[in-house]
Amino acid sequence: MRQFAIMISAALAIHLAPPASADDYGGKNGVLPLGTQIDNDVLLQPREVFSSDAHGGSKPYIVKLGDLAFNSPSILGGVARQAGISCGTCHINATTNARFFIPGMSSRPGNFDPTGPVFNPDANDHVVDPVTIPSLRGVRSLAPYGHNGRYASLGDFVHAVIVNEFAGPEPSPLLQEAIVAYLQDVDFLPNPRLGPLGHLVGHTTDSEKRGEALFSKPFPGDSTMSCAACHRPSAAFVDHQQHDVGTGGLFKTPTLLDANFNAPYFHDGRYDSYDQVVAYFDHTFALGLSAEDRQDLTAYLTAVGGGERPYERDGVALRMREIDEFDSVLDQAVARNDSTIVALSVDTIGRELREFAEQFPARKDVTASGGEEQRGAARAALKDLVLQLRAVGLAVGEQGGDAAQAKLAAYHDGLAKDVAILTAAEPYSLFDPAIHDAHFAAMRQLFSSAIDPRDAGRIPADRD
């Protein structure tokens, strides 16, 4: 939700109205191709489930640091940093971003060519071959990594994404270790439909039972092959191998866990639904499935791919929870006088706070009405927190010790006091479904009717 910046600002400037956050944009400061779609302006956000939490513990510092780095554009190369793109942009809460689309690097929303020309021209292979953005839930159980399984370790995969795909600087061993720790802690959603060995349990429909039997049934042309031979129910529905299923090469077996929330499907995202996937395998491997068989397999896949509470409602509480997690990293970094991690924390948390402020439309924003005083107070409070946060970073760099701790204490006091202000403004913010939908509908209408693509990136954004 943080972007749309330049293009929307241009359209709004034409109409003498204030800028607003929105979803489609030509790249912040014009650094991405026109028609790029990055952000996820929906109110339901993917829920993160952590193994450490599930086992009654709390997330270790290294996991929290990895989460912060994962959501920081500053660890990537120049284009990504300018556009405000982080690992978490493509992998929202370590899942997918089915709306991600960059012309010339995507063939459809939800896929991306990591060897395209935008982020790292040196890695450009001049072949447009995008792959789907995978969910990273349960990734510790899904080696090898990459769609073609070319990375044996998660650390190698993380390093390649940062340095090769996004032209980022060589990550420190600590940051690479932290990102790996974070990803290894992100778990699959609980699915009460599945037993310990991956079999359906509890109340199961006749169609799901028939689908489960078909899933393990040998293929007519090769008795050693079946769906379950590669998607092993007892092993997170993977076999850790690469296979050619007629889609243009060897690709590793994807898990079916949480798959209901991971469309589009196949390595290149060519299919939107299970019934299309089933139809492909039926045709390609001459399975001879009846219409009922296809429906049964689809019912089974839906049962396997489900999960409890897959989404959380975006709002003040959710935003404050994430900021609190990141703040705990800042606290320890200040205590250790670790200027590198303090700088990373200040930059990342500052971005979060500025994005948070954009959820409260400015007073002069004609797309929102009501609660002008509350919205103004929320924006002012968050902007003041950004200034206090910067003061923490400067104190660590220039003074350290007691001065930095005093600035940090002032920041925390301000954050605690601002919760009431933000909560009071929430009913008038983009967290309200009616205001949210009206706001973005107006922005898209304004964008489509007013902006000249030649002006994108050239008209400066208004300031409050």
mmCIF file of C-alpha atoms in Angstrom, residues 16 31 40 58 68 128 131-132 135 157 174 219 252 271 300 359 380 398 400 437:
data_model
loop_
_atom_site.group_PDB
_atom_site.id
_atom_site.type_symbol
_atom_site.label_atom_id
_atom_site.label_comp_id
_atom_site.label_asym_id
_atom_site.label_seq_id
_atom_site.Cartn_x
_atom_site.Cartn_y
_atom_site.Cartn_z
ATOM 1 C CA LEU A 16 -5.497 20.159 -7.486
ATOM 2 C CA VAL A 31 12.630 3.688 -11.567
ATOM 3 C CA ASN A 40 -1.086 -5.283 -1.980
ATOM 4 C CA SER A 58 9.212 -16.391 21.999
ATOM 5 C CA LEU A 68 13.397 -6.865 9.906
ATOM 6 C CA VAL A 128 11.806 -13.657 -20.589
ATOM 7 C CA VAL A 131 8.623 -18.046 -12.468
ATOM 8 C CA THR A 132 5.942 -17.827 -9.826
ATOM 9 C CA SER A 135 5.355 -19.018 -0.598
ATOM 10 C CA PHE A 157 19.340 -19.226 -2.007
ATOM 11 C CA LEU A 174 24.994 -12.122 10.547
ATOM 12 C CA PHE A 219 -0.748 -43.826 -13.641
ATOM 13 C CA LYS A 252 11.318 -29.401 -8.116
ATOM 14 C CA TYR A 271 -2.801 -22.018 -14.112
ATOM 15 C CA TYR A 300 -8.929 -33.513 -2.203
ATOM 16 C CA GLN A 359 -3.338 4.922 5.928
ATOM 17 C CA ALA A 380 1.294 14.143 12.857
ATOM 18 C CA GLU A 398 27.550 10.641 17.266
ATOM 19 C CA GLY A 400 26.239 6.677 22.000
ATOM 20 C CA ASP A 437 -12.754 0.751 -1.164
#
